[in-house]
PDB file of C-alpha atoms in Angstrom:
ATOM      1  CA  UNK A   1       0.000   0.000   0.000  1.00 59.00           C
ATOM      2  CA  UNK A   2       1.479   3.264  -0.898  1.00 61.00           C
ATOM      3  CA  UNK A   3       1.053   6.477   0.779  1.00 72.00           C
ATOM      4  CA  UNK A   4       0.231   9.395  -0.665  1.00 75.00           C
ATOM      5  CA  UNK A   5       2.835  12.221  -0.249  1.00 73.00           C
ATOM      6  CA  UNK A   6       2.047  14.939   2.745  1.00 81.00           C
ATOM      7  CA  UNK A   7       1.634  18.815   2.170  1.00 84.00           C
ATOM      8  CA  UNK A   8       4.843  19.113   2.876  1.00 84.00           C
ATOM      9  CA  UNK A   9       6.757  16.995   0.549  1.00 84.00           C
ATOM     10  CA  UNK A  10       4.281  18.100  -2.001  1.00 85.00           C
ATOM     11  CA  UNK A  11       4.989  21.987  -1.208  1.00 88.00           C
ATOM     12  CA  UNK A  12       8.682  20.653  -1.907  1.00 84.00           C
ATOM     13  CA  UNK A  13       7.932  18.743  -5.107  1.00 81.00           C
ATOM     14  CA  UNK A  14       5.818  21.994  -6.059  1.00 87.00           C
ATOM     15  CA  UNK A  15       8.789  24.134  -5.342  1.00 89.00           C
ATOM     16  CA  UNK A  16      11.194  22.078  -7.480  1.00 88.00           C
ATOM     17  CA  UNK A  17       9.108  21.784 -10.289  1.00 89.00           C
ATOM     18  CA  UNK A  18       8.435  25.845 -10.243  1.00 90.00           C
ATOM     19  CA  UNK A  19      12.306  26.191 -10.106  1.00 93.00           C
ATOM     20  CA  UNK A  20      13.322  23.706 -12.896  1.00 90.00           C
ATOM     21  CA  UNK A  21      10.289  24.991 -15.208  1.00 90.00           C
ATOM     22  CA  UNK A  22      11.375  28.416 -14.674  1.00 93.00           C
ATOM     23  CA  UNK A  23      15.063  27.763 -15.141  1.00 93.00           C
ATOM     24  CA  UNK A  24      14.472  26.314 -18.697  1.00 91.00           C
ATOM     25  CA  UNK A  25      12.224  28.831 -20.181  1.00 93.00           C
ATOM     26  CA  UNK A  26      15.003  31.398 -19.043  1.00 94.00           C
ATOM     27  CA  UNK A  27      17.646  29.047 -20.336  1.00 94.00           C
ATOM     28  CA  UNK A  28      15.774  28.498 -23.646  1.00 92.00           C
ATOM     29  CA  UNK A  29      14.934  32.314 -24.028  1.00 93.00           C
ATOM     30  CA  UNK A  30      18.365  33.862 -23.023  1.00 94.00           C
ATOM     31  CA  UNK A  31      20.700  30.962 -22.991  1.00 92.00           C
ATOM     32  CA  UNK A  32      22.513  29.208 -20.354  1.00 94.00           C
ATOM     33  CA  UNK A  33      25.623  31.065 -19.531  1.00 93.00           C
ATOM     34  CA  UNK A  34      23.135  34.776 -19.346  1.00 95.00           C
ATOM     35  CA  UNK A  35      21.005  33.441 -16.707  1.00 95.00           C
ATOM     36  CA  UNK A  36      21.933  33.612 -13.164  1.00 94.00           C
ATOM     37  CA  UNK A  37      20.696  31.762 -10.109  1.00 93.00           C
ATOM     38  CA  UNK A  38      19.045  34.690  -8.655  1.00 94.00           C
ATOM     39  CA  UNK A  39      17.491  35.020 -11.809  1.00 95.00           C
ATOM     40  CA  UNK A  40      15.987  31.593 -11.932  1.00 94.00           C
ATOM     41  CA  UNK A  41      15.063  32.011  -8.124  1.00 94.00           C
ATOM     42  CA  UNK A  42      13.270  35.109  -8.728  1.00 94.00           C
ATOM     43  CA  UNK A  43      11.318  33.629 -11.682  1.00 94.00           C
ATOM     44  CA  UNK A  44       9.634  31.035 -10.040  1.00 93.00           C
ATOM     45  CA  UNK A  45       9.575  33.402  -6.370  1.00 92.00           C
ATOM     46  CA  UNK A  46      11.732  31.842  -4.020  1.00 92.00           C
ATOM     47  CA  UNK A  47      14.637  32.708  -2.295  1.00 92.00           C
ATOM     48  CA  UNK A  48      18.271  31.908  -3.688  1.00 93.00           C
ATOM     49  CA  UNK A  49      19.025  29.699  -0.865  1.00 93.00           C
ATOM     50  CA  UNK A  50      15.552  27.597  -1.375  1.00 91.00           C
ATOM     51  CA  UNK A  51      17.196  27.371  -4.902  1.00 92.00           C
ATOM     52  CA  UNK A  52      20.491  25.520  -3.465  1.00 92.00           C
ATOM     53  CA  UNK A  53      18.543  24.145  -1.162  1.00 92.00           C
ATOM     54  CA  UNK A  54      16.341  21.783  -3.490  1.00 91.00           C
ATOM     55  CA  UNK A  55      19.545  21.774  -6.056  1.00 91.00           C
ATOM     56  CA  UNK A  56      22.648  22.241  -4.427  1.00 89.00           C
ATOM     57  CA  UNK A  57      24.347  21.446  -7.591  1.00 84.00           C
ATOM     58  CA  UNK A  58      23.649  24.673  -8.972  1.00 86.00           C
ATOM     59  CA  UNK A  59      22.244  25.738 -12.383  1.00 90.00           C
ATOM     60  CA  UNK A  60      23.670  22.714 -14.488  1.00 92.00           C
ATOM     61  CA  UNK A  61      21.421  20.506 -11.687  1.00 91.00           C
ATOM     62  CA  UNK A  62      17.810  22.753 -12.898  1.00 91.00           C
ATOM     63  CA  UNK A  63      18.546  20.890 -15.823  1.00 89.00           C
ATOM     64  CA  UNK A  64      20.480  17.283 -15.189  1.00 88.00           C
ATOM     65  CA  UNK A  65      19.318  16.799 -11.896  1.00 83.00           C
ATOM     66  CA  UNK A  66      21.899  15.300  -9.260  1.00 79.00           C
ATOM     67  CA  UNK A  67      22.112  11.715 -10.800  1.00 79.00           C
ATOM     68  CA  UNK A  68      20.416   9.533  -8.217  1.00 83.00           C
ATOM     69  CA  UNK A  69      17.760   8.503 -11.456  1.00 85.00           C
ATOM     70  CA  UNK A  70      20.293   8.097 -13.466  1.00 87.00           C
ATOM     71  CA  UNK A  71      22.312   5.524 -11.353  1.00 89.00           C
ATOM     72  CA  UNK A  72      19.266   3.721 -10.113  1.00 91.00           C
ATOM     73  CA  UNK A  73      17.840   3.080 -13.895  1.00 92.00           C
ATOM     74  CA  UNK A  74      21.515   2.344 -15.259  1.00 93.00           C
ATOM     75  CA  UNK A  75      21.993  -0.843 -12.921  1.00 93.00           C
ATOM     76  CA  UNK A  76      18.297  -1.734 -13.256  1.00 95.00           C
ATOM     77  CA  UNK A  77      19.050  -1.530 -16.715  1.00 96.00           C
ATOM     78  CA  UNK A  78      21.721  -4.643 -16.293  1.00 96.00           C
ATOM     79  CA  UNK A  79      20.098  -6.167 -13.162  1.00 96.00           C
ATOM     80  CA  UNK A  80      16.637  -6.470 -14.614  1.00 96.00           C
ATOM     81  CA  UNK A  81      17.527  -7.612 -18.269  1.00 95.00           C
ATOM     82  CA  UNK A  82      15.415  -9.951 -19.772  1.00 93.00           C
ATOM     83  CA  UNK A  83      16.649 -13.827 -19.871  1.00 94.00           C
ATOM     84  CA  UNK A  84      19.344 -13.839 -22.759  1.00 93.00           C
ATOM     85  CA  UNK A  85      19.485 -10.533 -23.140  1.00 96.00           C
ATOM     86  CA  UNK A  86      23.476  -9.418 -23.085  1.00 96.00           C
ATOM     87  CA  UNK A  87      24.465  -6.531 -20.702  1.00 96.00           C
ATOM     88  CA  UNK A  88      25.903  -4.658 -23.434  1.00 97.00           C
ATOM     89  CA  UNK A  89      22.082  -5.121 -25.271  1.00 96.00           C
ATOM     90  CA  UNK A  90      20.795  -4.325 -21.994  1.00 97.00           C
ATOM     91  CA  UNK A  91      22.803  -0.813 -21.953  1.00 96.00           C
ATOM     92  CA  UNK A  92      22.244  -0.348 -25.671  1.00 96.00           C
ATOM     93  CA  UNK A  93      18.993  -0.618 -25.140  1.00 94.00           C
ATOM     94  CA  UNK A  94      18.880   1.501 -21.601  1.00 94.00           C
ATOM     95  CA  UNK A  95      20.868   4.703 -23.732  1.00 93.00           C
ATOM     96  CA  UNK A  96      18.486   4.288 -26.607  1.00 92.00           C
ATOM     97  CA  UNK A  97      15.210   5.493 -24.718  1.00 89.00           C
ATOM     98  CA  UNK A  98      17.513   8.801 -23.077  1.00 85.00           C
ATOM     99  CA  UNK A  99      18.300  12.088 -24.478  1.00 78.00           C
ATOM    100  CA  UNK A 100      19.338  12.438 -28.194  1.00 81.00           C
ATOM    101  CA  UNK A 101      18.949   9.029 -29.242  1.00 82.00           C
ATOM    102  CA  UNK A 102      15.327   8.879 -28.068  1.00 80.00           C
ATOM    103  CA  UNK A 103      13.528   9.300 -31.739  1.00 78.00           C
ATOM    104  CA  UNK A 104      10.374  10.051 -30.167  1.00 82.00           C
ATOM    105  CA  UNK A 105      10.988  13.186 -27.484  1.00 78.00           C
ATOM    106  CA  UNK A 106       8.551  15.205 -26.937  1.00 83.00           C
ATOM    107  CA  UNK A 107       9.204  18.936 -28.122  1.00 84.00           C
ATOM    108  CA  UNK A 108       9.194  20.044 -24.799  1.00 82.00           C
ATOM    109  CA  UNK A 109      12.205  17.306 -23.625  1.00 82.00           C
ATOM    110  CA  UNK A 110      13.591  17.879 -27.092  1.00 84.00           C
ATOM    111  CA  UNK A 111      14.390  21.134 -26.278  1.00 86.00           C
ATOM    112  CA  UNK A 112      15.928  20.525 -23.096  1.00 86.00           C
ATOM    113  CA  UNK A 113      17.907  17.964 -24.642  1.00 85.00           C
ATOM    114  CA  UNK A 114      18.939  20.262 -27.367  1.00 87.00           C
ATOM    115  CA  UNK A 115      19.709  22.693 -24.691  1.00 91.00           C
ATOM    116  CA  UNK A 116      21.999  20.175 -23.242  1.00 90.00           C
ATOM    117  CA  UNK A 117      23.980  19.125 -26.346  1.00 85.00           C
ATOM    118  CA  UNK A 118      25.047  22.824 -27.199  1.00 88.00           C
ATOM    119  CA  UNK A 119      26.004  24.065 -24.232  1.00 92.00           C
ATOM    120  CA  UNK A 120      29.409  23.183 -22.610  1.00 92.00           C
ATOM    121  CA  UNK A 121      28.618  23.342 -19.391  1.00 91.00           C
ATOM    122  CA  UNK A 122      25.637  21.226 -19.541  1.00 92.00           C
ATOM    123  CA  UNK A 123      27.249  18.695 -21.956  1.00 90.00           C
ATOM    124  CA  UNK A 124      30.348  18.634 -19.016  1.00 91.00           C
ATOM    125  CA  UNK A 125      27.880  18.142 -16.171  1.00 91.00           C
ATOM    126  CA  UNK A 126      25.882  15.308 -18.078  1.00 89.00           C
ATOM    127  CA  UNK A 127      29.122  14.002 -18.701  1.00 91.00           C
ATOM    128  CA  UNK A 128      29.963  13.973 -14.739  1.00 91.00           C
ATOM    129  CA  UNK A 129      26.870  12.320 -13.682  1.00 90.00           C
ATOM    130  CA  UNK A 130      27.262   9.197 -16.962  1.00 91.00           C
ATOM    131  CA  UNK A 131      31.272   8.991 -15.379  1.00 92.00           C
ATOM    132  CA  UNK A 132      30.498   9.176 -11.899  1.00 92.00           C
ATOM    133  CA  UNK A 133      28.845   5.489 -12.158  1.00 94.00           C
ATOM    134  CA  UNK A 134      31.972   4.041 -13.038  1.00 94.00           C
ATOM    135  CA  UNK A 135      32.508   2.363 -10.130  1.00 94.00           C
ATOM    136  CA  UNK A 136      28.523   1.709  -9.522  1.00 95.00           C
ATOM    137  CA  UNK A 137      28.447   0.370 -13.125  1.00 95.00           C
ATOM    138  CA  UNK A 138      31.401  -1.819 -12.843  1.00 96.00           C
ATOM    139  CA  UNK A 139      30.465  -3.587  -9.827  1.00 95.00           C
ATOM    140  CA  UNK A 140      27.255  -4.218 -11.193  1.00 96.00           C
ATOM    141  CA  UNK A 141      28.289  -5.644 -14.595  1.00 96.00           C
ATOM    142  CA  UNK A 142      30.848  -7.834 -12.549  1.00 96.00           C
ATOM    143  CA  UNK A 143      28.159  -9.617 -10.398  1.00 94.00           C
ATOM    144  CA  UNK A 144      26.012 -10.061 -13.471  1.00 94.00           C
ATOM    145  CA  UNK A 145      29.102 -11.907 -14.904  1.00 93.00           C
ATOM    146  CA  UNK A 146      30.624 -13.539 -12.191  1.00 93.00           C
ATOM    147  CA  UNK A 147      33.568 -11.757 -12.348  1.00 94.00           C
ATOM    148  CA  UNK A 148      35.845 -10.937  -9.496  1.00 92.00           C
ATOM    149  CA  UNK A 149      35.104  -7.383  -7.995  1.00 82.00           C
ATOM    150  CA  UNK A 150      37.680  -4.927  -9.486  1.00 87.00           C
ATOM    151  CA  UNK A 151      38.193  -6.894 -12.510  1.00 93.00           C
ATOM    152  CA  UNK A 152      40.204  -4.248 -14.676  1.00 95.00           C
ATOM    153  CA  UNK A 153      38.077  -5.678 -17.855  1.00 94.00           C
ATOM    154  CA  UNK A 154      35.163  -4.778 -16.418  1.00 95.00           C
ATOM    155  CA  UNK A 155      35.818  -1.337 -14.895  1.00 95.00           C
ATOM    156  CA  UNK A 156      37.156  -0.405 -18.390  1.00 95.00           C
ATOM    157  CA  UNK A 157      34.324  -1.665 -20.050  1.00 96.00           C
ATOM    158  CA  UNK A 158      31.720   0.113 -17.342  1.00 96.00           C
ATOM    159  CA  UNK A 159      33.626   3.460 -18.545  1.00 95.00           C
ATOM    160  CA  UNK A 160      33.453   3.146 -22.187  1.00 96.00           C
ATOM    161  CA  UNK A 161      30.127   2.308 -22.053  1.00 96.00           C
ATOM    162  CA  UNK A 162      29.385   5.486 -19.588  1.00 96.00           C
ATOM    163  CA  UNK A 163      31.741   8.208 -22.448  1.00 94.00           C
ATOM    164  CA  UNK A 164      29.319   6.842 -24.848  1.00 94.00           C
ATOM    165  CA  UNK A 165      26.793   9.449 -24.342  1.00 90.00           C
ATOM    166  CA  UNK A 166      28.822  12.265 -24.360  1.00 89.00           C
ATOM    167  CA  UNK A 167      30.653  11.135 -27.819  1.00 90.00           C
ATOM    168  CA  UNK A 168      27.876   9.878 -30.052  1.00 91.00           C
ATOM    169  CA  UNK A 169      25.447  13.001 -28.835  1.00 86.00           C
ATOM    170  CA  UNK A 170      27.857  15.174 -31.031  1.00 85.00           C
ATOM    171  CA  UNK A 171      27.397  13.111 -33.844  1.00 89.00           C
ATOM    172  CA  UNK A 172      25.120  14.050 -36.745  1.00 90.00           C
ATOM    173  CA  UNK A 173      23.069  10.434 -36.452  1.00 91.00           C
ATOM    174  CA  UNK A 174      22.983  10.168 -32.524  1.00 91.00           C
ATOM    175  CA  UNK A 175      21.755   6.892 -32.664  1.00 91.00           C
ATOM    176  CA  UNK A 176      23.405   5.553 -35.063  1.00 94.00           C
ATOM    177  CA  UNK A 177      26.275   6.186 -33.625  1.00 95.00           C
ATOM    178  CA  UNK A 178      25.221   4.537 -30.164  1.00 95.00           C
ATOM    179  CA  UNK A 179      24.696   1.631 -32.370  1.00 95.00           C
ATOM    180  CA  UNK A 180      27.955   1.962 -33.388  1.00 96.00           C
ATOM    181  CA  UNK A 181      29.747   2.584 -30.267  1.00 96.00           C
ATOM    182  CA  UNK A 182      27.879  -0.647 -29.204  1.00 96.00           C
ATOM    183  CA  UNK A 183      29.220  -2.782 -31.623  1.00 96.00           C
ATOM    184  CA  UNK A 184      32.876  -1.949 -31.242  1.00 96.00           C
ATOM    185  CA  UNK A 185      32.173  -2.437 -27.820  1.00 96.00           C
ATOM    186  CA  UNK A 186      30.732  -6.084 -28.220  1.00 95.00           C
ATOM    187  CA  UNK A 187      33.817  -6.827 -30.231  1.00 94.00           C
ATOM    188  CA  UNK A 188      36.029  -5.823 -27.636  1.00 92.00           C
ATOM    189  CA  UNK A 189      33.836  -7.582 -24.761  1.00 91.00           C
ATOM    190  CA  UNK A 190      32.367 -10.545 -26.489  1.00 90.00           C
ATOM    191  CA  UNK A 191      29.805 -12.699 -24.227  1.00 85.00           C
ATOM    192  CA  UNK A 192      29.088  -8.988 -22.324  1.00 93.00           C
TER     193      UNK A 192
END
């Protein structure tokens, strides 16, 4: 039985979904790097420090968010694979539905995701939160393999696999190169 959420975690969820709506329509309008925090604060009327508060990673975290989704559906990804389905399918599959290589975003998410892809500091912080589950992803793709903890394969192979977003997003075909990126990967890691 689930509960439903009280006033106050709604009045937070409320509050977060003011300040991320009202940091990308300034983002989109102005552009990232001429939009401040105190702008964004102001625009959905809260205080600065309610802003860090709900993102404490700052401006690139309106957009991104902090990564916690991100980890939790990239090892569900491998840990909840259907039966013969390869990890590598299983993370081919996982990147295919996110971002650019999604062919079906809506044009508000396309947007964002555009937003993303041309702006540096967006495109470095999406790249922080993919690498930061190096060690998340490798430990994960080890147990699913029965491979020893630390196997240098393995951690190698979690961060290719996580620098693929980051270098077929800048590609004219996104998804085609994903597909790419995948193969080359299966040749180097066959039975992944």
């Amino acid at each position: 039985m689930t509960q439903t959420p009280g006033r106050r975690e709604r009045k937070k969820a409320a509050t977060r979904q003011a300040l991320s709506e009202a940091a990308l329509r300034l983002f989109l309008e102005r552009g990232f790097d001429q939009v401040t925090v105190a702008q964004v604060a102001e625009a959905a009327d809260t205080a600065v420090t309610t802003l860090f508060a709900h993102f404490p990673g700052g401006k690139e975290a309106l957009v991104l968010g902090d990564g916690a989704e991100r980890a939790a559906a990239l090892t569900a990804a491998v840990r909840e694979r259907g039966p013969g389905v390869s990890i590598l399918d299983a993370l081919q599959a996982f990147l295919a539905t996110r971002g650019p290589y999604e062919p079906n975003l809506s044009p508000e998410f396309r947007r964002r995701t555009d937003l993303v892809v041309r702006t540096p500091a967006l495109r470095a912080h999406a790249r922080t939160l993919w690498t930061g589950n190096e060690a998340l992803l490798a430990e994960v793709i080890a147990g699913e393999a029965g491979r020893p903890a630390g196997d240098l394969s393995v951690r190698v192979l979690a961060r290719y696999v996580l620098e693929v977003p980051d270098l077929a997003a800048l590609e004219p075909d996104p998804r085609r190169a994903l597909e790419t990126a995948f193969d080359h990967l299966r040749r180097g890691w066959p039975g992944f």
